[in-house]
Each structure stands twice: as C-alpha cells, then as structure tokens.
Coordinates of C-alpha atoms in Angstrom, one line a residue:
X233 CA 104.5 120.5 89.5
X234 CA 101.7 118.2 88.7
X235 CA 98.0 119.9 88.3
X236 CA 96.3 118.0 91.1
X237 CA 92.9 118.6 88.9
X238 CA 93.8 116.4 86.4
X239 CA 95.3 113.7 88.6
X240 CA 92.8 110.3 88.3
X241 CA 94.4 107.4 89.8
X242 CA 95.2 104.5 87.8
X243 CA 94.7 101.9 90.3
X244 CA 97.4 99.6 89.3
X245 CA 100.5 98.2 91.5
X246 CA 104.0 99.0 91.0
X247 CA 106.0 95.9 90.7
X248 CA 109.8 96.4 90.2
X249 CA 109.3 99.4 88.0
X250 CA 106.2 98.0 86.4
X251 CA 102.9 99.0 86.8
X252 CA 100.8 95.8 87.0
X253 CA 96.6 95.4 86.6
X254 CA 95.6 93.1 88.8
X255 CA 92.1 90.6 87.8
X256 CA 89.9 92.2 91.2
X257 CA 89.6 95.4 92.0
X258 CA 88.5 97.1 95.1
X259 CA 87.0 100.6 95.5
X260 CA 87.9 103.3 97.4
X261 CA 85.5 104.7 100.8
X262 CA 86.8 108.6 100.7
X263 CA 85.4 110.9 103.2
X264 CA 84.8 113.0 100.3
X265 CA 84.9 113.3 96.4
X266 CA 85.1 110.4 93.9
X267 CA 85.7 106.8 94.6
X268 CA 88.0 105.2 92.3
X269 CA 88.9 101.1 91.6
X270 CA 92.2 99.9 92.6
X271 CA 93.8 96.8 91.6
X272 CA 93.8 94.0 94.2
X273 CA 97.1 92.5 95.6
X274 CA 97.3 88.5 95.3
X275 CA 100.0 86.3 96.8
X276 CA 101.0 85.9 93.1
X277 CA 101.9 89.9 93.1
X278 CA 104.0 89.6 96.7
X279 CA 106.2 86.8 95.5
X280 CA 106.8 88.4 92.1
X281 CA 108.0 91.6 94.6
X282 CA 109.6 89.6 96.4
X283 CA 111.8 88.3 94.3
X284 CA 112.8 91.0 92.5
X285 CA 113.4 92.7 95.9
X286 CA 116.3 90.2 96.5
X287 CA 117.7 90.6 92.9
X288 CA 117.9 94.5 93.9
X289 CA 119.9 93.6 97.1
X290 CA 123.0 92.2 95.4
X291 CA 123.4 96.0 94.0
X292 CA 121.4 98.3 96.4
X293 CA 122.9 97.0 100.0
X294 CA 126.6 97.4 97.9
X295 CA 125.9 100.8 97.0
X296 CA 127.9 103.8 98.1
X297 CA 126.1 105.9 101.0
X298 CA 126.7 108.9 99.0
X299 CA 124.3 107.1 96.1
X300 CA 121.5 106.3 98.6
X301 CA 122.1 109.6 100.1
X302 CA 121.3 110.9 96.7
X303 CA 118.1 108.6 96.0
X304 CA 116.5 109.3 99.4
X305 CA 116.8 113.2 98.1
X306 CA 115.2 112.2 95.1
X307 CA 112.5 110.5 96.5
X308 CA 111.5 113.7 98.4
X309 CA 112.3 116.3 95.8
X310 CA 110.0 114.0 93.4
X311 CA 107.3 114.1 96.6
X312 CA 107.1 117.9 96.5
X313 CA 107.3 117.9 92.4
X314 CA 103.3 116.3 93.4
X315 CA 102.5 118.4 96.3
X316 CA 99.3 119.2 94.8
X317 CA 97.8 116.3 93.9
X318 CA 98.9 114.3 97.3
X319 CA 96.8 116.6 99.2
X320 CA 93.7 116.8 96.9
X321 CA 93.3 113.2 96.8
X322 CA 94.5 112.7 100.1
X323 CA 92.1 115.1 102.1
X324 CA 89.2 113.1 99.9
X325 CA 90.6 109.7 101.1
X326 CA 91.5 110.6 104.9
X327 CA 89.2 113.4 105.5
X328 CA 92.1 115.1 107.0
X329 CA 92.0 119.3 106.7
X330 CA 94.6 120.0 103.9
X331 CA 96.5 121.6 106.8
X332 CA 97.6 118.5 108.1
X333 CA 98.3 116.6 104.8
X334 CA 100.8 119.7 104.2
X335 CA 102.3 119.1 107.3
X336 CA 102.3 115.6 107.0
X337 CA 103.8 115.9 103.2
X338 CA 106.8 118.4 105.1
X339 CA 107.6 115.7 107.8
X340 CA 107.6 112.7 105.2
X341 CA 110.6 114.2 103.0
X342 CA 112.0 115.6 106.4
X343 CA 112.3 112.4 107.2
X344 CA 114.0 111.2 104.0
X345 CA 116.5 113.9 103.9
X346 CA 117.7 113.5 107.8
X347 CA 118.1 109.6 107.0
X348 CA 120.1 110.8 104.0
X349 CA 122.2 113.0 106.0
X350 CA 122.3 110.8 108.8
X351 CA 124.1 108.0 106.7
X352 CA 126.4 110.3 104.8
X353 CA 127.7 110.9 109.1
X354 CA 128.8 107.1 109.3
X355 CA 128.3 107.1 112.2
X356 CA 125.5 104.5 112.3
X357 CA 127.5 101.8 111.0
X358 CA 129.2 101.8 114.5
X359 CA 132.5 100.4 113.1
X360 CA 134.8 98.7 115.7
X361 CA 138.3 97.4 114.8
X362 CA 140.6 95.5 117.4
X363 CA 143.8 95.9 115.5
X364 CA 146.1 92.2 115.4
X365 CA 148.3 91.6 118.7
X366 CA 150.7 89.0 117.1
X367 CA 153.0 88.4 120.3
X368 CA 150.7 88.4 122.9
X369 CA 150.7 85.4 125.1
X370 CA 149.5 82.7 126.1
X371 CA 147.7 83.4 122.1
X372 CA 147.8 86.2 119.3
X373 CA 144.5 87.8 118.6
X374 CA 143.7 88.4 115.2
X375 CA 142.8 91.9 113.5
X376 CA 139.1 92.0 113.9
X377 CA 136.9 94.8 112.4
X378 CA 133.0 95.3 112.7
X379 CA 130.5 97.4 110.7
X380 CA 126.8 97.5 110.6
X381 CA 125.5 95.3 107.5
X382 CA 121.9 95.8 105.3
X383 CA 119.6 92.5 106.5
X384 CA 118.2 92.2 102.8
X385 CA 114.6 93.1 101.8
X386 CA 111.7 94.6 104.1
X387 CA 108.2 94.4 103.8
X388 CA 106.5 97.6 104.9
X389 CA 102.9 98.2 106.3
X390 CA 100.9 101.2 105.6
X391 CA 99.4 102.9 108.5
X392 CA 95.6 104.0 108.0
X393 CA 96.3 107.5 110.5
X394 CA 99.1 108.7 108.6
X395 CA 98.7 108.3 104.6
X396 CA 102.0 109.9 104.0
X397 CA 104.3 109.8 107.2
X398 CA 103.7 106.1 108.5
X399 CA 102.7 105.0 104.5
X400 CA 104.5 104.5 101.3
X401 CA 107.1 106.3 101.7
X402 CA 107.4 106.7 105.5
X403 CA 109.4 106.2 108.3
X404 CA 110.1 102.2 107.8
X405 CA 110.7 102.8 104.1
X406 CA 112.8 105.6 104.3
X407 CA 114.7 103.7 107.3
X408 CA 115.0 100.7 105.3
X409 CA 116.1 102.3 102.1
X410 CA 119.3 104.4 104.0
X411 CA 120.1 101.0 105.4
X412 CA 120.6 99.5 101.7
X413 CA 117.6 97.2 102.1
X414 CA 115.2 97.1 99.2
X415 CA 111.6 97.6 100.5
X416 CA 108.1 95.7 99.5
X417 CA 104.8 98.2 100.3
X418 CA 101.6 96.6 101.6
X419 CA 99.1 99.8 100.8
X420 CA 96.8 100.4 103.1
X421 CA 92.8 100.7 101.7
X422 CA 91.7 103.4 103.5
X423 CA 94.3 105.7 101.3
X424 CA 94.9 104.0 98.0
X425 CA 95.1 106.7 95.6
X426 CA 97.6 109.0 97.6
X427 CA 99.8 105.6 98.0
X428 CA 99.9 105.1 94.1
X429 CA 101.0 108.8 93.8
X430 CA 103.9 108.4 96.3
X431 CA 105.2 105.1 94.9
X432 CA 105.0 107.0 91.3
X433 CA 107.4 109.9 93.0
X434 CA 109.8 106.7 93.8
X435 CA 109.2 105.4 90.4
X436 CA 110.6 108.3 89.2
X437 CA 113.6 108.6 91.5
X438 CA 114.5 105.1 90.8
X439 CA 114.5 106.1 87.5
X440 CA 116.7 109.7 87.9
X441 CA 119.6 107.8 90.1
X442 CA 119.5 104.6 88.0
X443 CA 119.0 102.0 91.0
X444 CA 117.8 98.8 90.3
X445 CA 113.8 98.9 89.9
X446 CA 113.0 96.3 92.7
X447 CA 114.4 98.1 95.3
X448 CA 110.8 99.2 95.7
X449 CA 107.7 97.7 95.0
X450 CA 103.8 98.7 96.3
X451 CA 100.8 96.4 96.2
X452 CA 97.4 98.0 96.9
X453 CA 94.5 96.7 98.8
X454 CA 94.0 92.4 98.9
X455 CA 93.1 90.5 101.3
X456 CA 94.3 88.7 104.7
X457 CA 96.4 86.5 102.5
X458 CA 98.3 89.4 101.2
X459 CA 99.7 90.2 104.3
X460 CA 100.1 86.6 105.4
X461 CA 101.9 85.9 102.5
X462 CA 104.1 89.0 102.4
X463 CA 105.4 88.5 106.4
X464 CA 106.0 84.7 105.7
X465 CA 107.5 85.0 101.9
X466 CA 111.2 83.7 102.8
X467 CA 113.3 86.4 101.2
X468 CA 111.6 89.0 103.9
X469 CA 114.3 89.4 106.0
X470 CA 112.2 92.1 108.5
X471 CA 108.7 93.7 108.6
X472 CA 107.4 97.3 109.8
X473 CA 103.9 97.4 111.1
X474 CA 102.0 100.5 112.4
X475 CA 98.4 99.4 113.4
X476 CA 96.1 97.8 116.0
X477 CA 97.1 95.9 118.7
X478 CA 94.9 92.5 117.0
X479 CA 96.2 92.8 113.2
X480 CA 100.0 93.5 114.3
X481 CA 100.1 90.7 116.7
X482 CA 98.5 88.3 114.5
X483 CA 101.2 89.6 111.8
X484 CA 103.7 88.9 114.3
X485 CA 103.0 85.4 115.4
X486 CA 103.4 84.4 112.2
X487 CA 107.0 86.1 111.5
X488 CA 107.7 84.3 114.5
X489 CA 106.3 81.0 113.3
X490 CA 107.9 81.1 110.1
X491 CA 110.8 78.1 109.6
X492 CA 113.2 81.2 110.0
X493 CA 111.6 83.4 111.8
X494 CA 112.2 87.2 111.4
X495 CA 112.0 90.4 113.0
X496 CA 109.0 92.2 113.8
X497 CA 108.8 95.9 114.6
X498 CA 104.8 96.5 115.3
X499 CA 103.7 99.7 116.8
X500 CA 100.9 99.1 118.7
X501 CA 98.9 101.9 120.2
X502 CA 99.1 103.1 123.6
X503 CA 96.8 105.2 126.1
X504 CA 99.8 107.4 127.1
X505 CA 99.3 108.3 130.6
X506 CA 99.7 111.7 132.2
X507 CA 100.4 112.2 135.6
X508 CA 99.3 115.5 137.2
X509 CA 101.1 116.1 140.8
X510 CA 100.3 117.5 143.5
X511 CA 101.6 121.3 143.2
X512 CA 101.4 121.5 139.3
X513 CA 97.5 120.4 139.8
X514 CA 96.9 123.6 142.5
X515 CA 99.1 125.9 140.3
X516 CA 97.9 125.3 136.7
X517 CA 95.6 122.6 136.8
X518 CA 92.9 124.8 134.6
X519 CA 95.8 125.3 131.5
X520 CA 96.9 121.8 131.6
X521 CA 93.0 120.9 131.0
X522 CA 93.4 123.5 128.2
X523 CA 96.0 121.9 126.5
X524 CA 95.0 118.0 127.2
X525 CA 91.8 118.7 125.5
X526 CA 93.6 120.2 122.6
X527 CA 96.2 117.6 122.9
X528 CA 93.0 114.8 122.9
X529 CA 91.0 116.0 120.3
X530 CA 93.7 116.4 117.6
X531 CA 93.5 115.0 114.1
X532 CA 90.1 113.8 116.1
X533 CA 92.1 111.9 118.5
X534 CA 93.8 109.2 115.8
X535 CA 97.2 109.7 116.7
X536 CA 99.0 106.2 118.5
X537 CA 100.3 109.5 121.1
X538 CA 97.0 110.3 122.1
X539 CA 97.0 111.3 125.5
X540 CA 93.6 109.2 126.7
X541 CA 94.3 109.0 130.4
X542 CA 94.9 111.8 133.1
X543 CA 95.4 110.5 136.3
X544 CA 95.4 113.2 139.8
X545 CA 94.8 113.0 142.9
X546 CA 91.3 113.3 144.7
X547 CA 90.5 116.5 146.3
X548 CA 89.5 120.2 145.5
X549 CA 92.3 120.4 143.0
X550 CA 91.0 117.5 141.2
X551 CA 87.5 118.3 140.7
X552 CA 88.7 121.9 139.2
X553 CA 90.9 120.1 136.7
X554 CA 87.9 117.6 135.6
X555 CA 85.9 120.9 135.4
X556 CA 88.0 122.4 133.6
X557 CA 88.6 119.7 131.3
X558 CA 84.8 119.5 130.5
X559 CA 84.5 122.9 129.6
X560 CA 87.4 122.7 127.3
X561 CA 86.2 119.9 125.5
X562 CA 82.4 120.8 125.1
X563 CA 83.1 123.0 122.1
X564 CA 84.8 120.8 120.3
X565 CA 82.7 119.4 117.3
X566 CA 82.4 116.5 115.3
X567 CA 85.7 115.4 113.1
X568 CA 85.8 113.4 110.4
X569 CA 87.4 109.8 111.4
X570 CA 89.7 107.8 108.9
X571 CA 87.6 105.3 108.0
X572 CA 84.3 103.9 108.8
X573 CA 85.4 101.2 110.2
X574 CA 87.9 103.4 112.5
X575 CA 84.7 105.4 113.6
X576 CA 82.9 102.2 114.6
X577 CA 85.6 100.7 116.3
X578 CA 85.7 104.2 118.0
X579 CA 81.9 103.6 119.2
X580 CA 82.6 100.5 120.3
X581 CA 85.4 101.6 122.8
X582 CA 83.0 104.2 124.2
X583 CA 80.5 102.2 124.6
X584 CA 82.6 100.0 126.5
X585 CA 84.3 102.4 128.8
X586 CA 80.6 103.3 129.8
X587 CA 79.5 100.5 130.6
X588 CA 82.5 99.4 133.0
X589 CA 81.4 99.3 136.8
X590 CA 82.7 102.7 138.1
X591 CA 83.3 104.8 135.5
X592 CA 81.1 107.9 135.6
X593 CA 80.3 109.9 132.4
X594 CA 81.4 113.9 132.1
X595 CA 80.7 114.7 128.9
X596 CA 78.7 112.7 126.5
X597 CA 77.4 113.9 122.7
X598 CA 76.4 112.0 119.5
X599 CA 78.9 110.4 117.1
X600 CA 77.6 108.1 113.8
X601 CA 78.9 107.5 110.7
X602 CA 82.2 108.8 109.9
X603 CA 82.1 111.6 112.7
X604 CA 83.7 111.4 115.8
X605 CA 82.9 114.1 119.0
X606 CA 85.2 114.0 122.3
X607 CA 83.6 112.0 125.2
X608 CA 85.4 112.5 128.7
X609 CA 84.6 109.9 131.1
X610 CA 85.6 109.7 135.4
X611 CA 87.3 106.8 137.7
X612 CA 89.0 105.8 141.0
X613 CA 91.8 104.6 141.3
X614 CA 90.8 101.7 142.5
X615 CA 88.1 100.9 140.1
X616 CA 90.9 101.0 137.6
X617 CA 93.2 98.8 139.6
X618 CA 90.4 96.1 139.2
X619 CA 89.4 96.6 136.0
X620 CA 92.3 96.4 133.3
X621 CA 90.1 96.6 130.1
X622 CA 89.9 100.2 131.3
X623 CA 93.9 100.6 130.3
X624 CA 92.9 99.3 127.1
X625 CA 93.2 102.3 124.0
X626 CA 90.6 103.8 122.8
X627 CA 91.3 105.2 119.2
X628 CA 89.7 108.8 118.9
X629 CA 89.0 111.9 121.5
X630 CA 88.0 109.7 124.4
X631 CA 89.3 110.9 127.4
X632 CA 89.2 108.8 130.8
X633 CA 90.5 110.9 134.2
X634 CA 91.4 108.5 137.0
X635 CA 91.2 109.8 140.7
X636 CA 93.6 108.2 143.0
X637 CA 92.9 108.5 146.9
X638 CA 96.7 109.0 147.6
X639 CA 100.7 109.4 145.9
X640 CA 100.7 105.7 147.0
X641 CA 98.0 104.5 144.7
X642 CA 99.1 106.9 142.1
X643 CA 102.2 104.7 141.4
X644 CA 100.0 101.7 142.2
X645 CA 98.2 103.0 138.9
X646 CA 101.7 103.6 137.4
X647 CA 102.7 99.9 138.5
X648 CA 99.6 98.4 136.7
X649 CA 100.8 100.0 133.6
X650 CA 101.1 98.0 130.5
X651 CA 104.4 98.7 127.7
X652 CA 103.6 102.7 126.5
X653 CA 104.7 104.8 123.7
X654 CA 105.0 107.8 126.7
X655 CA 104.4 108.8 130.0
X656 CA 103.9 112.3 131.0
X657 CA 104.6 113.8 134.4
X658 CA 102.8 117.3 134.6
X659 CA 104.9 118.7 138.0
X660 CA 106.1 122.1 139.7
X661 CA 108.9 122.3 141.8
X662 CA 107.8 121.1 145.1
X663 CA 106.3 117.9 142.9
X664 CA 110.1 116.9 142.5
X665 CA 110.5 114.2 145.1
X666 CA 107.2 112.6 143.6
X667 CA 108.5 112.7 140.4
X668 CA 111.5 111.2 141.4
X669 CA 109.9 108.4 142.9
X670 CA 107.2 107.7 139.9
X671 CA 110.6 108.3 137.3
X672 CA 111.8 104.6 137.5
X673 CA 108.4 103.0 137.1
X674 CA 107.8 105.7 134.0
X675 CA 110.7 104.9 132.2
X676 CA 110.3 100.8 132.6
X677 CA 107.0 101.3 131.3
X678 CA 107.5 103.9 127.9
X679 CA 110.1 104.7 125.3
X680 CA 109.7 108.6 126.0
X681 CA 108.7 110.4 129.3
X682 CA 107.6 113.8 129.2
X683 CA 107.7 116.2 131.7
X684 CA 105.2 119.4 131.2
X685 CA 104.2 119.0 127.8
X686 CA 101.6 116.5 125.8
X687 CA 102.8 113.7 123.7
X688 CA 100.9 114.1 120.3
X689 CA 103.6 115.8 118.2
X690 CA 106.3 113.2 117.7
X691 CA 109.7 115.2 116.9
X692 CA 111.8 113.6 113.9
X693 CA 115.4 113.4 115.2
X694 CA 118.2 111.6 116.4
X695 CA 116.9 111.5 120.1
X696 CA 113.4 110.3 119.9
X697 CA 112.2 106.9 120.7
X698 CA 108.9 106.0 119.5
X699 CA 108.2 102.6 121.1
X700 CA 108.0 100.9 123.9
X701 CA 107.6 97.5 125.9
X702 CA 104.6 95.7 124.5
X703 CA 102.0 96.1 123.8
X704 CA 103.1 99.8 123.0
X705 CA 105.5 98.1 120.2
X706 CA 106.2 94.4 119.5
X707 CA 110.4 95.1 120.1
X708 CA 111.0 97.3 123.1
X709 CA 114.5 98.1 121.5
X710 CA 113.7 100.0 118.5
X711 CA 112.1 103.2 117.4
X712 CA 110.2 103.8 114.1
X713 CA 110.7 107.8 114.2
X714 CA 114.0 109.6 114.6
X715 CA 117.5 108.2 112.9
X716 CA 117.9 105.6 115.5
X717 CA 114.8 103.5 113.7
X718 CA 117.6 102.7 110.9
X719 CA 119.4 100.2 113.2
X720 CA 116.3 98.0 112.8
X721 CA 117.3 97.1 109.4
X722 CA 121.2 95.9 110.1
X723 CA 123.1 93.4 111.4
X724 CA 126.9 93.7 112.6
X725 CA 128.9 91.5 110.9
X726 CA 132.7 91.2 111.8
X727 CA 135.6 90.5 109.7
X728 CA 138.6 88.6 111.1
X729 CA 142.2 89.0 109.2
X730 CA 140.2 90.0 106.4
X731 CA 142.2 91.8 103.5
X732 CA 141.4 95.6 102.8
X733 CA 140.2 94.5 99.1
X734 CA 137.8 92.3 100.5
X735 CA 136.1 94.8 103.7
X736 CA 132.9 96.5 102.6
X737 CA 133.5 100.1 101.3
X738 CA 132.9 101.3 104.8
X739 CA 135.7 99.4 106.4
X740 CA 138.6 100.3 103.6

C-alpha cells in the first residue's frame, strides 16, 4: 500500500502509457491542505490520445472477455493497493469527510468488478442467430447471427461531485472498458490530484495484463477547447458527460453537429420530486420530514439525486409536515461545497428561488465562501404551475415544498414535470388508487420511481436506471449506473452466411 504522506502529485498527463508535461499549468483550489500545479490539456494532447486510442482498438475490442474481465480486476485491485493516498488528497481537494471518499473508493471498484462479472455472463452481447431455411418458398433465408459489437474509442468526462465514482475511473470508464472500447479521460479541475492517482492505478494494470497502453489516456485541467476538441476529434465514436445542464448541452450540440455526429450520454441534474399522499402524510408525515432533511442535506446536497422538491396537499397534515421539516433541518450546519464556484452557483439558485413571486421562506441562514447551510423554502401549487424556473435544480441543501389545493392539481404539478432522474411516491395503503393514477405520469417523466424511500443512494446493479428524459439525461434510453450502462458503448452487428472462422469469438 502506498504511504499517502509521501504522495505529491506530479501534475503531468497520462498519454498512452506516457506521462506527458504540458507548457501551462494550472493550480489546484483544495478545500484544504496544499495546492499543487497540474499540467494543462491542449488540443495537441487530445488528438495525440486520440489516436493512440484507435491504435488500441484493433487489439482491445478483439480481446477475449475473460482478458478484460481480468484488467477491469486489475484496475480495482491497483485502486485499493492506493487507498491511502486517494483519500488524503481527495478529502483536501473535495472537502468531502474521509467517510464518504471510503465509500466512494468501495463503490468505484464495485463497479469494476460487477462490469467484469457481468461480461464474463455473456449475456449482454444479446446474441441472436436465425439458423439457414434453404427450401423455404417463395425464397431461402440465409443463416443470420447477431452479437453486440465495441463502437471504438470513448471520451469520458469527469464529474466535479464524485472524484472517484463519476471520475477517472468511474461508471463510463469502467462501462466503456468491459465493452472493449478504449477510453480518453477529460479530468475534472476541481479534483486533479486524486485523478492523476487513479489513472496511475490503470497505468499499472495496463502494465500487469499487457494491454495495449492507449486503451487509456487522462488529460487534466485545459480549457473550453479541450473539451470541444475532444467531443468533436473524429475517432470519438461516443462521449459520457456528468455535469450541468449548460456545459453538457453545449457538449452535446456539438457531437451532434459534428460531420458524423455521435452519441451523447449527458446526465443532467434533476430536482427529483417527491409526492406525499394523502394517508402516508396523516400517518408519518413527521418521519418522512426526518428523513427528507437527511436525504437533502447529504454530501451538503451535491448529489444529481437530491430530493429538492416535496410536494402535499394543503391542510392540517401539510402544515405539520413543513413543520416538521423545519425543525429537522435547523440543526444542520454549514458543509463544505466542492468547489467555489459550486458554492456560488449554489447562492445564486437561492437567491433566485426567493425572489420568485410566491414562494415564502421557512428557513433561512448564512452561506459564503465554500460553505453551504440548508434553506427550505414554501409554494402553491399554482404559483408553481406559472412559474417554471421554480422546477429548475438547485445544486446543494435547498429544499422547496409545494402545496397543492387538491389530488387534481397534484398531477397537474406532476404533468408540468420536466425529464427526471426519479420520482418518489411517499403512500400508505388507502393512498393506492392515487398512486395508481399519478404512476403513468411518474414513470413517463423519470428513469426510477420510488415508492417510500428517498432517492440519494444510487444502487450499483443490474436493475437500476440512472437517467431519464431530458433534461434529467441527454438519451432517455441509457443508464450510467448499474450493468445496463454498458449497452451505451455497442452496436449490433449481424453476420449473414458468415463462416465460423470468420464470427467474432463470441459467435464461434
């Protein structure tokens, strides 16, 4: 195990198994320790990536699942080998308690090793063969076999909220990688050093299982030309984007623009709605306050799940659950946000859900700088019918309850909806033939529904969908948690009287 008091970041990029200085440098803005100088990415750096990405294809997409079974184990074992020094530099970086980097650390090589055990199934590949029908009339058919096929390289996005999980080595990569697609790492700034650690654990990896060094490449920091040039670089066959609504759509208007345009798979943000009937509301309304405001105020609210809308209907029942949901979040202190920039843009969305006509404040406090304290704000439902800025997400522990007058203009609410990561119903039994009517609306509107629970916590497995319609994510068919999220990076490609010699492995 490396002796995370020694570690001092380099600040160089790792280009197909080189590490490369570039002429600029930028510094780090931890929440706490040292600042360090990273190298900064240029065009120059992508295309270099770039092209050795594609090199790396002709071998990696032909390798045997079993191999990238074995590198994706390598990758995390190598992870762990610098457990230490990932979560010294990256509480100093994020601010986050060393809890939640652990945690964080435990889900990131989770996630590698199910997408290593996921492809070592098969079943992904969805193979199909229609076996040859020589005599039938009026024609023959040919034999015809189909198996999901590696798209070529991928061009990855860090994600400022999760330095490990949604970063270097997260999700997309890991997702991309099992698929047999070489990946191309745009670090994000606001975590620089723990990104250069985690690209040297898949240094080493590529090194152990002898795969071709451009399978993987990470260049740190640069500017909006980076990322330009990285989503429009034409051997980038797909890119994975976790982020704001702004940079991922601008990153996705130009894949789309691009003289072949490519794939996009942007998660957005959402407000994640919750739903409190009727009988749930007058049974438990005071514990589901309890654990919204614990649900709110995690990881000081910075989580794409964060549940920042709770919408009941008006009377008695209501007013105990926003009383109760004041209480709970008064003691809740000041957090340490991401970056500064995160805690200003957090400001700014409080300042402008105060200021919107009808909206009544609960619970106000003082935020500046890097710190961020819960504020808990108070609508109608009609207000927010007329208002839609008000559905607009608010990153950090701002909650906003909307009181509708009736069940009608609670699915009116639910109608008004724009594309969510989830939905939650909160209901008892004699809520059922509500739920059953707000169900169809919930489920055109997110890619998970929740029924009694709170959406922060995002489960790595084959069943979950995290995405949406937009703006929750920029393709409402794909996931980027849970196995399914590998699908992103194939195409089916079928094979007509083709001889056995010929078929990919997979076919034979």
């Amino acid at each position: 195990m490396l002796d995370k008091s020694v570690f001092t970041p380099h600040g160089k990029h790792l280009i197909a198994g080189d590490w490369v200085a570039g002429e600029a440098t930028f510094a780090s803005e931890p929440a706490h320790g040292p600042a360090h100088d990273f190298s900064m990415g240029t065009p120059a750096l992508v295309d270099r990536a770039c092209v050795a990405a594609e090199e790396a294809f002709w071998t990696y997409a032909y390798s045997t699942r079993e191999e990238r079974a074995a590198f994706l184990n390598a990758i995390a074992d190598e992870i762990e080998a610098r457990a230490e020094a990932i979560t010294e530099i990256g509480t100093q970086e994020s601010g986050l308690p060393e809890a939640r980097l652990q945690g964080e650390r435990g889900r990131t090589t989770g996630q590698l090793r199910l997408f290593a055990s996921h492809i070592l199934k098969g079943d992904y590949l969805d193979r199909r063969h229609d076996v040859a029908l020589p005599d039938r009339a009026p024609a023959p058919r040919p034999d015809l076999k189909m198996v999901q096929r590696p798209i070529g390289p991928v061009a990855v996005f860090g994600a400022s909220n999760f330095p490990l999980a949604f970063s270097t080595a997260g999700g997309d990569t890991a997702s991309a990688l099992a698929a047999g697609c070489p990946v191309v790492v745009k670090g994000h700034s606001a975590h620089p050093g723990t990104a250069e650690i985690v690209a040297e654990a898949i240094h080493a990896a590529i090194a152990k299982c002898g795969v071709h060094p451009g399978v993987f490449s990470l260049i740190q920091g640069g500017k909006r030309d980076v990322g330009t040039a990285l989503v429009q670089h034409p051997l980038i066959k797909a890119v994975g984007f976790t982020g704001s609504l702004g940079g991922g759509r601008a990153l996705f208007d130009l894949c789309a623009a691009r003289p072949e345009p490519i794939p996009f798979f942007g998660e957005l943000g959402s407000v994640n709605p919750m739903f409190l009937l009727p009988e749930a509301t007058k049974a438990r309304g005071g514990e589901i306050a309890k654990g919204w405001a614990g649900s709110l105020t995690m990881g000081a609210g910075q989580f794409c799940t964060n549940p920042g809308i709770a919408v009941v209907i008006e009377g008695p029942e209501a007013d105990a659950f926003i009383e109760a949901s004041t209480k709970a979040l008064e003691p809740v202190g000041a957090q340490t946000m991401l970056t500064d920039g995160i805690a200003a843009a957090y400001r700014a969305g409080r300042d402008r859900v105060a200021g919107a006509a009808g909206v009544q404040a609960l619970l106000t406090s003082m935020c500046d700088l890097r710190n961020a304290t819960p504020y808990l704000f108070a609508t109608t439902g009609k207000e927010w019918l007329a208002n839609a800025a008000l559905g607009e997400e608010v990153f950090g522990p701002l909650g906003l309850i909307v009181r509708v007058s009736d069940v009608d203009e609670m699915e009116q609410v639910a109608r008004s909806l724009h594309g969510q990561l989830t939905c939650t119903l909160h209901l008892d039994a004699g809520d059922t033939a509500l739920g059953q009517r707000l169900m169809p609306v919930l489920e055109r509107k997110a890619g998970r529904v929740l029924a009694n629970g709170f959406p922060t916590g995002v489960e790595v497995c084959e069943s979950m969908v995290h995405g949406g319609p937009y703006p929750a994510s920029t393709n409402f068919g794909a996931t980027s948690v849970g196995t399914l999220a590998i699908r992103r990076f194939l195409r089916p490609v079928c094979y007509q009287n083709m001889p056995d010699a010929l078929l990919p492995g997979d076919l034979r």
